[in-house]
Short mmCIF file of C-alpha atoms and ligand atoms in Angstrom, two decimals:
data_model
loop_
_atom_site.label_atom_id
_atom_site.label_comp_id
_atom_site.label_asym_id
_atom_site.label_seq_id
_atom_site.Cartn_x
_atom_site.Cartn_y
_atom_site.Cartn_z
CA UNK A 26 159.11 -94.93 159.41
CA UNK A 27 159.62 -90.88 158.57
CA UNK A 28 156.29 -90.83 156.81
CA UNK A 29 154.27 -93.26 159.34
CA UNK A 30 155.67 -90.78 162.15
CA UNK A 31 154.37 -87.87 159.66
CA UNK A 32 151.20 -89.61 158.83
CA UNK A 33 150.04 -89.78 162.44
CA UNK A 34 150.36 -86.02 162.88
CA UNK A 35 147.84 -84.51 160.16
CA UNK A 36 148.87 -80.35 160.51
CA UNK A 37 152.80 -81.65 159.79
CA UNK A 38 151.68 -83.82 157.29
CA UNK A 39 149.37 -81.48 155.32
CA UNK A 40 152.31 -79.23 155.61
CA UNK A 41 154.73 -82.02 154.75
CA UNK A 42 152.83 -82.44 151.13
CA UNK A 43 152.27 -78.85 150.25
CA UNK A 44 156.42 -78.66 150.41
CA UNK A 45 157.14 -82.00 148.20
CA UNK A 46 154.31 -79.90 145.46
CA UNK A 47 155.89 -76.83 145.95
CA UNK A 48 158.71 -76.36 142.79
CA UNK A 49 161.71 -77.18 145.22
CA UNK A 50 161.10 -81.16 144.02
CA UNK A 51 159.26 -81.05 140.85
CA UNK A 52 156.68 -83.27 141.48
CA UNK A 53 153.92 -80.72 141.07
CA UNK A 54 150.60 -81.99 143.12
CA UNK A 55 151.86 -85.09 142.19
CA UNK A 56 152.27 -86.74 145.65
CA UNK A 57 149.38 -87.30 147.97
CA UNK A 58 150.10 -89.16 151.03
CA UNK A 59 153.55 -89.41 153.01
CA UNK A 60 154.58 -92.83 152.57
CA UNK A 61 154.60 -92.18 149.04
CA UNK A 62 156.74 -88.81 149.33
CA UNK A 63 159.11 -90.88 151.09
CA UNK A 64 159.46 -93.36 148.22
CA UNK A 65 159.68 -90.58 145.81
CA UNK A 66 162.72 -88.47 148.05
CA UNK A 67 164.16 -91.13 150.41
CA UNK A 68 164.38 -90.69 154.01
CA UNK A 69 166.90 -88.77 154.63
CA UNK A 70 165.65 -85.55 152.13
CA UNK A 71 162.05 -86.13 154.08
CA UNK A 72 163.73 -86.28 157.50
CA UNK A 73 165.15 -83.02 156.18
CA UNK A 74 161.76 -81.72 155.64
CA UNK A 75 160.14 -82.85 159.25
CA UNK A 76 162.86 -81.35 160.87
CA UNK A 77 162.89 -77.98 158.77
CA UNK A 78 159.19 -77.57 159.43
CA UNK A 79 159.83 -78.58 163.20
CA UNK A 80 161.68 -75.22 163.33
CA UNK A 81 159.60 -73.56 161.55
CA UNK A 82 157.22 -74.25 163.93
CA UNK A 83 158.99 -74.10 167.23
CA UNK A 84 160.74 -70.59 165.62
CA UNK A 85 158.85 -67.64 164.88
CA UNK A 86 161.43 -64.46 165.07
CA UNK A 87 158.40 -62.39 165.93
CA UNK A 88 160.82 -59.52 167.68
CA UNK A 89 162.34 -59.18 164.61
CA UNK A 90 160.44 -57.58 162.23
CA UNK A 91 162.47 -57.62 158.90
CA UNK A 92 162.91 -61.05 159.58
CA UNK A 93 160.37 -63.32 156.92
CA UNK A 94 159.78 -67.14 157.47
CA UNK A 95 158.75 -66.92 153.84
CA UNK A 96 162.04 -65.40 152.61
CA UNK A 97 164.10 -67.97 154.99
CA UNK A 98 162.35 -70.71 153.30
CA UNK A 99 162.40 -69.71 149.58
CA UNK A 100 166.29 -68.92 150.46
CA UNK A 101 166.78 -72.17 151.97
CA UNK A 102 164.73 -74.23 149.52
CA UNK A 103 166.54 -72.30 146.26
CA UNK A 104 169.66 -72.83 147.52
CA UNK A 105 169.39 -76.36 148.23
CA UNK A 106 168.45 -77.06 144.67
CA UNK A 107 171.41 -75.21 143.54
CA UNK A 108 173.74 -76.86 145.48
CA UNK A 109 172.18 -80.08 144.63
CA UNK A 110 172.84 -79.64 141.21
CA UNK A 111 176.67 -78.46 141.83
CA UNK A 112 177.22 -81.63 143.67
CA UNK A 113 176.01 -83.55 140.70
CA UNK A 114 177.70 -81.59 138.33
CA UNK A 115 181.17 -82.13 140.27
CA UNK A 116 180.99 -86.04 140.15
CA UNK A 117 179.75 -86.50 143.57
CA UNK A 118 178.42 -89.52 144.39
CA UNK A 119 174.62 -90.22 145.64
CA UNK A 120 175.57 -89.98 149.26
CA UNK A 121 177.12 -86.76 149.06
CA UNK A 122 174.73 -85.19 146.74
CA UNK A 123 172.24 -86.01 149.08
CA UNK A 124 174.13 -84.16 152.34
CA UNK A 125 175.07 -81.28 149.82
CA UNK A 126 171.12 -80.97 149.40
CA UNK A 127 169.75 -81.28 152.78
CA UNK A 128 172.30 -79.36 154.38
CA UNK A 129 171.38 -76.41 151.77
CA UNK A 130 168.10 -76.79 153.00
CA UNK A 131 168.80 -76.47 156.45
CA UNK A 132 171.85 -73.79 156.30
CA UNK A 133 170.41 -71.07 157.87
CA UNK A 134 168.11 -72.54 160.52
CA UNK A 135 170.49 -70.91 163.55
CA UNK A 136 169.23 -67.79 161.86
CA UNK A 137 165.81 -68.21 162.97
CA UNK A 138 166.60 -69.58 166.34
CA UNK A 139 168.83 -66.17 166.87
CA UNK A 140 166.17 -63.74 166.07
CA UNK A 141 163.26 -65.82 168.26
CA UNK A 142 165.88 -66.08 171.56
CA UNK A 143 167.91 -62.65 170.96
CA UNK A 144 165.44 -60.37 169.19
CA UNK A 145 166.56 -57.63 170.28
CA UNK A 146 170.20 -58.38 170.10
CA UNK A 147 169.47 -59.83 166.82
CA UNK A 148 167.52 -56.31 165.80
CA UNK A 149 170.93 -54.04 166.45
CA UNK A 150 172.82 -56.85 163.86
CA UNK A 151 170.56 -56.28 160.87
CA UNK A 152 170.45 -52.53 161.54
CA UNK A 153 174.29 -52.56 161.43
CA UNK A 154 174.45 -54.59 158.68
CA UNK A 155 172.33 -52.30 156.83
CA UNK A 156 174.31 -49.41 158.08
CA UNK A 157 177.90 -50.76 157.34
CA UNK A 158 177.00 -53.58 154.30
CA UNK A 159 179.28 -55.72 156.55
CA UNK A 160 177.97 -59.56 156.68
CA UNK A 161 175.92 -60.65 158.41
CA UNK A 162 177.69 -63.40 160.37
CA UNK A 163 180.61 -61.55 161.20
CA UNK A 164 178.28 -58.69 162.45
CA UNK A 165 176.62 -61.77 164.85
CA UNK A 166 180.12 -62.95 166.08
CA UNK A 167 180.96 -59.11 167.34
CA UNK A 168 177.25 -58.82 169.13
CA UNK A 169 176.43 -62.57 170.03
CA UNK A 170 180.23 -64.38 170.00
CA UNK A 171 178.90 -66.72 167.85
CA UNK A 172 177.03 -67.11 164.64
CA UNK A 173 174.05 -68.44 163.19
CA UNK A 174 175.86 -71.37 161.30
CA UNK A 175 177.50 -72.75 164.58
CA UNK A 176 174.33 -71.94 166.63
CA UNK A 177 172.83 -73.69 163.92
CA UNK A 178 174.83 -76.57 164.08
CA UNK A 179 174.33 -77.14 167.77
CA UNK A 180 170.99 -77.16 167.07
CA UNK A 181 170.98 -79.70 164.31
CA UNK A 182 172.98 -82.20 166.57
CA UNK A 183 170.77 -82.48 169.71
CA UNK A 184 167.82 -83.33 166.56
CA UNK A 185 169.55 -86.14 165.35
CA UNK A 186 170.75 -84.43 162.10
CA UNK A 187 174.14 -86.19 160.74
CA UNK A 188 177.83 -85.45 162.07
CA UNK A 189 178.65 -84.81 158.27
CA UNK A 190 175.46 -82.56 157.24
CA UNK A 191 175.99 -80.81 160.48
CA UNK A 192 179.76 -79.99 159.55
CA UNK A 193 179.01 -78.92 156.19
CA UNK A 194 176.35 -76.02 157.83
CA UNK A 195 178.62 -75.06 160.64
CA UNK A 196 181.55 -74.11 157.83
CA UNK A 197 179.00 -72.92 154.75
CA UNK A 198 180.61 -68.91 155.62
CA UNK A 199 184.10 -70.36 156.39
CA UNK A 200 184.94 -72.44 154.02
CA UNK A 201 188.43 -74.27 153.76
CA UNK A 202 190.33 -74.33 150.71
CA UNK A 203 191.94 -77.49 149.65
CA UNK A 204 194.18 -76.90 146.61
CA UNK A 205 191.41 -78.14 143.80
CA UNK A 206 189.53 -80.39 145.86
CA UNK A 207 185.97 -79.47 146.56
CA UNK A 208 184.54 -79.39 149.27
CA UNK A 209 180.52 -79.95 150.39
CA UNK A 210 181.03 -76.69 152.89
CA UNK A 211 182.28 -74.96 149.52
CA UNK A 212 179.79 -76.01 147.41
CA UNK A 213 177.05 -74.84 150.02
CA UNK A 214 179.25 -71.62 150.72
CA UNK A 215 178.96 -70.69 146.66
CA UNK A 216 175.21 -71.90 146.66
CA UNK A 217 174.42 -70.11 148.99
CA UNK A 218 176.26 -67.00 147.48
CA UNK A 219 174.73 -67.61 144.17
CA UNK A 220 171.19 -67.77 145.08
CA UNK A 221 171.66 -64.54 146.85
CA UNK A 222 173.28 -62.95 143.88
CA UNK A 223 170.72 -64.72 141.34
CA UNK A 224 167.56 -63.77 143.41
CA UNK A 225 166.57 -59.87 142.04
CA UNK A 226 164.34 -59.62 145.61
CA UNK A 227 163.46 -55.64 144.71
CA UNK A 228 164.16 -55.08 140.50
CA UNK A 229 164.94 -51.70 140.88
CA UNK A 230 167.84 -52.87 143.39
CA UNK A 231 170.95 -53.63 141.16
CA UNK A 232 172.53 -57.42 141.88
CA UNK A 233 174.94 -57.36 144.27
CA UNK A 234 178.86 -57.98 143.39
CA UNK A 235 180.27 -61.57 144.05
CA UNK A 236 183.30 -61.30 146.50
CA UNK A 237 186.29 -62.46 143.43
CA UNK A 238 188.65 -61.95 145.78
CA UNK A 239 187.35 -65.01 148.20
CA UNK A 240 187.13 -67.26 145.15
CA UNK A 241 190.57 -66.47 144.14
CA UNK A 242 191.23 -67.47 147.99
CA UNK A 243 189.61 -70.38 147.52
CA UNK A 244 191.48 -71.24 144.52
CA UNK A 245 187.85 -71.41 141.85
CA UNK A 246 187.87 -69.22 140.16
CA UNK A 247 188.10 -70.92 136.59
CA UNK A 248 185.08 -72.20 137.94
CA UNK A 249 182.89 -69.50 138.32
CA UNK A 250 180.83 -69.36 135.56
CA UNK A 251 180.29 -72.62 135.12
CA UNK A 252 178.91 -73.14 138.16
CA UNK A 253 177.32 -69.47 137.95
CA UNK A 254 175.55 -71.29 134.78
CA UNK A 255 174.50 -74.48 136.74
CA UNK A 256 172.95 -71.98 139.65
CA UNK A 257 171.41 -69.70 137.00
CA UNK A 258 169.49 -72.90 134.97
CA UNK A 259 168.40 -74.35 138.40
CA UNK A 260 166.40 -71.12 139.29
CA UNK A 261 165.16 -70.95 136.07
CA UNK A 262 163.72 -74.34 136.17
CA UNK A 263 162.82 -73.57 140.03
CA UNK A 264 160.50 -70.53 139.03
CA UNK A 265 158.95 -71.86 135.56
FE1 FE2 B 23 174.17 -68.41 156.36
FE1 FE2 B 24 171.96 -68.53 153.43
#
């Protein structure tokens, strides 16, 4: 049904198969119509995808201009491999892998909505951000009251996106701990962090530190590396 619905629409479906090429699934010009990209993925990763280039669409943050579509994507895209791969590599099952990865994928969509509707609001938070290295979402809740992970959210629902995807998004910069349980808004909260801290954007920038103290808050730290490692071999295999 996802890729009949895609089919009939030929910009969204060109789209549609440059993304399952692109390295995100590893199929590599592989797949050339949309009924067979939904075989390949399953509905729910290409439901994922019509709704991500929906917003894409409907979004374009032109008052902002640090803002990049490009940079959202590669971001999003990255960091849903990652946390893919962390799922997996805790013993989650199918289901769960496959909510870790598409709400990776569509984390920071409030983000885009913010700087299209409040550009110039949404101006002042990056400028203070820059000014202050506070984050970003807590810089959002001062100006807007709310940030782009509940906005976000909201969004997600009225599209039809699921309770549980839509949960893990509206927590991925809150995260709960619970003693050594982990949880899908952690694993997208440390995904998230560890494409940002894996990703050299400018090479004569140095990486930036990963907050210890949170993870000692969150009671993972024995964890770290491991999972630093699982992040670290997914980009790898991303960019080869
Ligand atoms: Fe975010
Ligand atoms: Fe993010």
């Amino acid at each position: 049904m996802v890729g009949d619905l895609a089919s009939r629409d030929v910009g969204m479906s060109a789209k549609l198969l440059a993304l399952v090429n692109s390295p995100y699934f590893g199929f590599r010009g592989k797949v050339v119509d949309t009924s067979r990209a939904v075989v390949l993925l399953g509905a729910d990763a290409m439901f994922a995808l019509v709704v991500t280039l929906h917003a894409f669409s409907c979004f374009k943050a032109e008052g902002v201009p640090e803002f990049s579509l490009e940079s959202l994507w590669n971001h999003s895209a990255r960091t849903s491999c990652i946390a893919k791969n962390l799922a997996a590599f805790e013993g989650l099952g199918k289901e769960a892998i496959g909510q870790a990865s598409m709400a990776a994928l569509l984390h920071d969509l409030g983000k885009l909505l913010l700087c299209t509707d409040f550009a110039d609001e949404y101006n002042r938070i990056l400028e203070e951000v820059r000014e202050t290295g506070r984050v970003v979402s807590e810089v959002e809740k001062k100006v807007l009251g709310t940030t782009h992970a509940q906005v976000g959210a909201y969004l997600l629902v009225l599209w039809g996106i699921p309770s549980e995807v839509v949960d893990i998004i509206a927590n991925h910069h809150s995260p709960k701990a619970l003693g050594n349980k982990v949880s899908q808004e952690m694993l997208l909260f440390w995904a998230n962090l560890f494409e940002h801290h894996l990703t050299i954007v400018n090479p004569s920038c140095s990486q930036p530190e990963l907050p210890m103290l949170r993870f000692e808050a969150l009671g993972v730290v024995e964890k770290i590396e491991m999972w630093r490692d699982v992040a670290s071999r997914t980009l790898e295999k991303y960019d080869g």
